[in-house]
Every structure is written in structure tokens, then in C-alpha cells.
Tab-separated table of C-alpha atoms in Angstrom:
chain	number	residue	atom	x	y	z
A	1	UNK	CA	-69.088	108.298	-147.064
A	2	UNK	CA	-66.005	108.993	-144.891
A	3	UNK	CA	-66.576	110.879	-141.294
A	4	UNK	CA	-65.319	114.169	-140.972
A	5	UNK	CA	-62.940	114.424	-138.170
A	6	UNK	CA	-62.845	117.249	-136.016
A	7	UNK	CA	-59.418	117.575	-135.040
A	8	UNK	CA	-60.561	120.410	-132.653
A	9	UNK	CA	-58.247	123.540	-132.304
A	10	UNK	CA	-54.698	121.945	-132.209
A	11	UNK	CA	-55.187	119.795	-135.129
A	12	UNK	CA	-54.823	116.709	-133.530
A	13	UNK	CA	-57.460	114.034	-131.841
A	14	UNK	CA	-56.309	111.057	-129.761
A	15	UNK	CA	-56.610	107.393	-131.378
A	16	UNK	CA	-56.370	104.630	-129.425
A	17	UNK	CA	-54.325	101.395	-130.855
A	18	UNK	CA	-55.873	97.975	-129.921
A	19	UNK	CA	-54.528	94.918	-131.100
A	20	UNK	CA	-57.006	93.512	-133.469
A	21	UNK	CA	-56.614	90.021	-132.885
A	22	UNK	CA	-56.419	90.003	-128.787
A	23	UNK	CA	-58.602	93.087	-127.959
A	24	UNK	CA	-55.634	94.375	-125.920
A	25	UNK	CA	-55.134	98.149	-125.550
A	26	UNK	CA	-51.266	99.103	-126.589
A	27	UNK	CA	-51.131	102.631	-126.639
A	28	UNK	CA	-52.481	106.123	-127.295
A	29	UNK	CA	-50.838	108.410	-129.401
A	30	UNK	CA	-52.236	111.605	-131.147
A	31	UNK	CA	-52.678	112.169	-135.209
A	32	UNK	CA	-52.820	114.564	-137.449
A	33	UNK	CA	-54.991	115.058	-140.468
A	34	UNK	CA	-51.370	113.934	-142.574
A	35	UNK	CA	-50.676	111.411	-140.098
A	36	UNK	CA	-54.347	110.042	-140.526
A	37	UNK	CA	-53.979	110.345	-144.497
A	38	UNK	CA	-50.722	108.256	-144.026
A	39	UNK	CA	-51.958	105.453	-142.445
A	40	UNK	CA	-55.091	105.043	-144.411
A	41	UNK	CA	-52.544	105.721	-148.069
A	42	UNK	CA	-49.993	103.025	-146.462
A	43	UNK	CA	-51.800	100.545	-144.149
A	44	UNK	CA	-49.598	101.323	-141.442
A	45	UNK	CA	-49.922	103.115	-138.384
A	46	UNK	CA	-48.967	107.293	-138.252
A	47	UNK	CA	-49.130	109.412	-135.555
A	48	UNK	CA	-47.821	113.121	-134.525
A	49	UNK	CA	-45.213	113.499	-131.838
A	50	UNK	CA	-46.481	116.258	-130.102
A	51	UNK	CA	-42.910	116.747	-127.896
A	52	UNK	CA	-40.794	116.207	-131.434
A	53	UNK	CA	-43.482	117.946	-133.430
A	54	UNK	CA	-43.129	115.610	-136.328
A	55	UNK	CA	-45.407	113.295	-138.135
A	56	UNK	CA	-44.337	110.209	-137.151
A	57	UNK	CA	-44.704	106.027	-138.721
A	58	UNK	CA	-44.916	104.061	-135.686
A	59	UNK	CA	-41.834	101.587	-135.234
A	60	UNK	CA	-39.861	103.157	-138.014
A	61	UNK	CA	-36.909	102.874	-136.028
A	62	UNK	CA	-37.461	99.945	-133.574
A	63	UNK	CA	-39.067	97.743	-136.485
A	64	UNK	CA	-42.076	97.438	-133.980
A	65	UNK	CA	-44.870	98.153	-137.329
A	66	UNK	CA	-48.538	98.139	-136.390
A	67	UNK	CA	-50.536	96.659	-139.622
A	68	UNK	CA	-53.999	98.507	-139.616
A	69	UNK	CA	-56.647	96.458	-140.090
A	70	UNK	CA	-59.219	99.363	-139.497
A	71	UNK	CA	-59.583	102.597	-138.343
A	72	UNK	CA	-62.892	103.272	-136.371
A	73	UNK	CA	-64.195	106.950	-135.346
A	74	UNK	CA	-65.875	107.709	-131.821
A	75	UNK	CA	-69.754	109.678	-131.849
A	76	UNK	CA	-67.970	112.585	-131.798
A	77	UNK	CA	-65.558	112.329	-134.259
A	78	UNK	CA	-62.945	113.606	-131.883
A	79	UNK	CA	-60.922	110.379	-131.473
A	80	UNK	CA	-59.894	107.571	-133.501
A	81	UNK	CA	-59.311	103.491	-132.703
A	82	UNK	CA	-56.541	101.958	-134.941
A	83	UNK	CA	-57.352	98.350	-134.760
A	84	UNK	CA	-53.841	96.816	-135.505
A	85	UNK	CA	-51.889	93.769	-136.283
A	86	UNK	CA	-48.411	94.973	-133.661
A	87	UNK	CA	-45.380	93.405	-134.603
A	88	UNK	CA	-43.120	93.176	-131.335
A	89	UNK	CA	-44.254	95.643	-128.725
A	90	UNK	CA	-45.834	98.826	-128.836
A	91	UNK	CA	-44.053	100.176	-125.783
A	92	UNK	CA	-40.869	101.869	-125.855
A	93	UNK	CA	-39.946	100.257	-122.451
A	94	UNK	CA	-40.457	96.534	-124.089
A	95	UNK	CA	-43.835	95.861	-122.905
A	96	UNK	CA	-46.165	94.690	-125.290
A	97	UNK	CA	-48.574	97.596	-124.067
A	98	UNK	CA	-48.044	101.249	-122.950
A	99	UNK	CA	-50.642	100.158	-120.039
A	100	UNK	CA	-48.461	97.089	-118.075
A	101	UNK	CA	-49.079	99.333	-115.077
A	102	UNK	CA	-51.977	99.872	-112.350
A	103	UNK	CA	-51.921	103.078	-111.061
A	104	UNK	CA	-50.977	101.502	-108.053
A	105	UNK	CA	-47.740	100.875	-109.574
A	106	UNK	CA	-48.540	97.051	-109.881
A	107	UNK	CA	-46.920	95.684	-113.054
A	108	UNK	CA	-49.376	93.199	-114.712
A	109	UNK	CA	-48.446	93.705	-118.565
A	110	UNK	CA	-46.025	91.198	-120.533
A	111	UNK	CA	-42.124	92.607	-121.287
A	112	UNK	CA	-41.806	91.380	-124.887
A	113	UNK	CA	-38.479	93.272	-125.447
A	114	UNK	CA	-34.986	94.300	-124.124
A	115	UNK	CA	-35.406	98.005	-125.339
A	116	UNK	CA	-31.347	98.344	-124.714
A	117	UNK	CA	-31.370	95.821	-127.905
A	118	UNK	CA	-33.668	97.779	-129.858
A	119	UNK	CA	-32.883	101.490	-129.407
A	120	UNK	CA	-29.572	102.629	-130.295
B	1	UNK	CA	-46.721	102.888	-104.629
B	2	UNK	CA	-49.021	105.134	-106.422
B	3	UNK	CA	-48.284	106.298	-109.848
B	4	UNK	CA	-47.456	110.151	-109.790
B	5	UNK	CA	-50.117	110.713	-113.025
B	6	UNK	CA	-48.806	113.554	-114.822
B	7	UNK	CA	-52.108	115.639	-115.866
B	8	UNK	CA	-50.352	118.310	-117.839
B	9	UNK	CA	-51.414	122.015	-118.471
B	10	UNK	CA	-54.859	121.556	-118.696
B	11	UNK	CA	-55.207	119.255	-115.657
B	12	UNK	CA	-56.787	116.376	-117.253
B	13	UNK	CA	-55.717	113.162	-118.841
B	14	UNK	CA	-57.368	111.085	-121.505
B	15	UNK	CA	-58.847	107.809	-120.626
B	16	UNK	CA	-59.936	104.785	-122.526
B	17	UNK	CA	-62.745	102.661	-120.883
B	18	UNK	CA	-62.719	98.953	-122.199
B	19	UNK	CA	-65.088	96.176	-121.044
B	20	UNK	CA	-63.357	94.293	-119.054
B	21	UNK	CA	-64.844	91.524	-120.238
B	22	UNK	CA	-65.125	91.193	-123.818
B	23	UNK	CA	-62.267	93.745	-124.335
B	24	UNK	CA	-64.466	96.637	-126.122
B	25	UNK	CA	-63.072	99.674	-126.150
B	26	UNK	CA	-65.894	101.425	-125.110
B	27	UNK	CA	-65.201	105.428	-125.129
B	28	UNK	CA	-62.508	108.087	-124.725
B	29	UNK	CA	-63.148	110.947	-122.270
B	30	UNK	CA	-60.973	113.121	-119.703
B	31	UNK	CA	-60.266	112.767	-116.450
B	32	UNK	CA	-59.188	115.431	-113.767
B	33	UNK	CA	-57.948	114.893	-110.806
B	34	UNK	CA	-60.442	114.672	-108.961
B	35	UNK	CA	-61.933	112.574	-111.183
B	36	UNK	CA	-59.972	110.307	-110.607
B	37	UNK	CA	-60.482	110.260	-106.646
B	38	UNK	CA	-64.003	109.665	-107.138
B	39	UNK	CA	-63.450	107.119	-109.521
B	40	UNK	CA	-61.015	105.328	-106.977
B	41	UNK	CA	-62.912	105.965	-103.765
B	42	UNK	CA	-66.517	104.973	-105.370
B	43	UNK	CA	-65.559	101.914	-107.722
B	44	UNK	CA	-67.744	103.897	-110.242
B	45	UNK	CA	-66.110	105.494	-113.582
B	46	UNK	CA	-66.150	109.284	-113.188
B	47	UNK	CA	-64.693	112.180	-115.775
B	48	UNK	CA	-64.666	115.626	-116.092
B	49	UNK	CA	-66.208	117.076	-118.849
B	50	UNK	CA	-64.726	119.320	-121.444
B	51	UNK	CA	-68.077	120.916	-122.584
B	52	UNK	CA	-69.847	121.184	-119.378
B	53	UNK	CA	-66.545	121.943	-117.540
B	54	UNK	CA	-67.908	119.706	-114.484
B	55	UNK	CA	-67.229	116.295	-112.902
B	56	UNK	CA	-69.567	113.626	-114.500
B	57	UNK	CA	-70.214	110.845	-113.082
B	58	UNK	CA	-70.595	108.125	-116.267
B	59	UNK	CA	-74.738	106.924	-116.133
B	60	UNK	CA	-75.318	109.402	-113.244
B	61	UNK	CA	-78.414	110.120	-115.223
B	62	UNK	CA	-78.773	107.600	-117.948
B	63	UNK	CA	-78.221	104.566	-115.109
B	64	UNK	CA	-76.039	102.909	-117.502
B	65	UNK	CA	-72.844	103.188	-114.834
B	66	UNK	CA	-69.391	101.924	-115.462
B	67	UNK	CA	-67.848	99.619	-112.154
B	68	UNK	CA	-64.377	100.320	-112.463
B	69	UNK	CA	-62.562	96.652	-112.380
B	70	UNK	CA	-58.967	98.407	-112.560
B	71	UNK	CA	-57.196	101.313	-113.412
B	72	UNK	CA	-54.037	101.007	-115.593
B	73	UNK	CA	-51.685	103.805	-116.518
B	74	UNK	CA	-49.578	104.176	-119.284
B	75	UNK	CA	-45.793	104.283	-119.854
B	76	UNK	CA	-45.591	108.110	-119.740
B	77	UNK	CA	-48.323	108.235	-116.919
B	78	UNK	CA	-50.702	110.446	-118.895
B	79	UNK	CA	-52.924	107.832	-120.473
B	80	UNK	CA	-55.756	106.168	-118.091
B	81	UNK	CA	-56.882	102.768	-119.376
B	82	UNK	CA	-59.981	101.656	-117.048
B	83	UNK	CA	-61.364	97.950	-117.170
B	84	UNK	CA	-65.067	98.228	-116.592
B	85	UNK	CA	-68.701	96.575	-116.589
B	86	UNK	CA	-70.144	98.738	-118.636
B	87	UNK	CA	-74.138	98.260	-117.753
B	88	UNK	CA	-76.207	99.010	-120.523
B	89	UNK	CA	-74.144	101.200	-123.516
B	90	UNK	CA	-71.326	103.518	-123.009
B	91	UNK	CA	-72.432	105.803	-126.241
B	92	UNK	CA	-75.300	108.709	-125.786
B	93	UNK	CA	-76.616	107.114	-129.604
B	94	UNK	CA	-77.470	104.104	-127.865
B	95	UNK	CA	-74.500	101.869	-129.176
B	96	UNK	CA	-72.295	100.103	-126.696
B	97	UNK	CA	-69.108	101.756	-127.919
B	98	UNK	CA	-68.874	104.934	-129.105
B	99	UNK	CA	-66.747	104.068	-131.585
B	100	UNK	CA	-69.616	102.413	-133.586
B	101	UNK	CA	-68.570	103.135	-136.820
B	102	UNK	CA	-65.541	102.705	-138.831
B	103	UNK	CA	-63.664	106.285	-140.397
B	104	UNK	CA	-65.153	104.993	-143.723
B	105	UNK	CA	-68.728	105.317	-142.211
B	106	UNK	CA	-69.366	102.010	-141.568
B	107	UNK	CA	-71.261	101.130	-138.853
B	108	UNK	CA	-69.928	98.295	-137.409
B	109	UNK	CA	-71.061	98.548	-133.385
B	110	UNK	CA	-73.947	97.121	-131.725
B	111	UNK	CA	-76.653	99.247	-130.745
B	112	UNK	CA	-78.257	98.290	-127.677
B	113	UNK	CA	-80.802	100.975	-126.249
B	114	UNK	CA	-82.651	103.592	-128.077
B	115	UNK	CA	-81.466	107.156	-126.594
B	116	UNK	CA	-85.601	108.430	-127.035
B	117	UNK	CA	-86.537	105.507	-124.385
B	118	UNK	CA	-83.595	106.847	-122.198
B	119	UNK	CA	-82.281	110.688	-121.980
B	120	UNK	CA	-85.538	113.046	-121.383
């Protein structure tokens, strides 16, 4: 039995991507019921850019893939966890997570890439 | 330096809470502004809620309270990520993530209390 979703009134829930393998948290990103029915047809990670309004395969241009290994659903059904296999990093700034930053401004996450080398 | 955490339209971010320990991801919930002050000035995990349209403290009446280790912020500042001890469960079914069960239906997550013994 699959769990019905409730992408709520914008058609969109949050999912969380964790690296499988580490337990680290790399990003959150927001998908649509297409993105979702991508990444489930394909094995790789979709999401929906909200700012480009696009469905969008995650490191489609940077090489940067994340390899689902599973996708989990909160009580709710309101937000999704991609459990992923992330090749490079999933940050566009070359960390290896979206979250290398307290909110004191500490850095404390690993720079895995020069993003001038990645991003035309 | 403080992060300048953008909060958007609505005035509230999402935020994953992980064990900091074991590297759960434990739930998904919003945070407000003043949310986030509590949650900084009281070590204990505190979110607004959508539903109830209130602050919530996390276990304020279930006991099972989240001490916030660190909070991170992601690369576009509107992501939370906070590292907690999560006593007891984090998930109102009595599971200690609320993402118990995979999209498939699975369940996959450890329960750990039985919501009858605990919510009135």
C-alpha cells in the first residue's frame, strides 16, 4: 500500500535529503507530485524549484546525483525523507551539506567542492 | 555573527530535528521567530504551530522535550537543522521519528511509547 501524500494547497511538501550511509542531513528542497513520481520511476532524486518553477533532477547540471535508496513519509504525510547515496556535494556553495553553518555564523560543515569549477 | 534567517511571507521556516546522537531525523515542523528565541534562550526545541497557530513548546505536555545541542542553518538561511536529545519519541504515534514508515507503507521506525499511556 503506498501513503497518500498530502501535498497541502500549493502542491508541494518539503523532503528532507539525508545521506544514507552517514546519517548526515544535506539539504531540503520541496517536490511535487511529478517530481515525487520521478524519483521513485528513475531512482534519482527530483525536486521543484519553487523560484524557477520547474521540476527539477538534482545535480543535472553540476553532476552532483543523489542515488535514492528510500523514500520515507512523516505521520502526517506532509513531508518526505529521501535517504540518498550523494555523489559530490549537495550544496551549491561546495559544501557537502546545505547546513555547514550555525546560526551563529560558525562554519562547521566540510567544503567538498570549488563551485567556480563546477558551475559555468 | 548571527545569521540574518530569512523567514519569508509567512514568517516561519521549516526545521528538521535530528538526534544528535544517532543521527535520526526525527520530525519536520515550523519555526517563527519567536520560536526561535525561545528555542535559543531556553536550550529547549520550540515551534510554532500551523494548526493551532501558537508557539509549542516540543513535550510541553507529553514530557518527551527536545534539548537543543545546536542550531544549524542552511545555505539560503531558510532551512533550520536542530541537533537534539530527543527524550522519549518525537512522533504523537509513539514512534521515535515521525517518519516511521517508508512512502511504500513500510514501517520501518521504532516505536517506543504507546500514545494511550501518554496524551489524555
Amino acid at each position: 500500500m503506498t501513503v497518500d501524500v498530502d501535498f497541502g494547497d500549493d502542491g508541494l511538501v518539503p523532503a528532507v535529503a539525508q545521506d544514507a550511509e552517514t546519517g548526515e542531513v544535506l539539504m531540503l528542497a520541496y517536490v511535487s507530485p511529478a517530481a515525487l513520481d520521478r524519483t521513485r520511476e528513475t531512482g534519482y532524486a527530483h525536486y521543484y524549484s519553487r523560484s524557477r518553477d520547474e521540476l527539477w533532477k538534482k545535480g543535472g547540471s553540476s553532476g552532483h546525483l543523489q542515488t535514492v535508496q528510500e523514500v520515507r513519509v512523516d505521520c502526517d504525510a506532509d513531508t518526505l525523507l529521501y535517504l540518498v547515496d550523494q555523489e559530490g556535494g549537495a550544496c551549491h556553495t561546495g559544501h557537502r551539506s546545505c547546513f555547514y553553518r550555525t546560526v551563529d555564523g560558525d562554519e562547521v560543515g566540510e567544503k567538498v567542492f570549488d563551485p567556480d569549477d563546477v558551475y559555468e
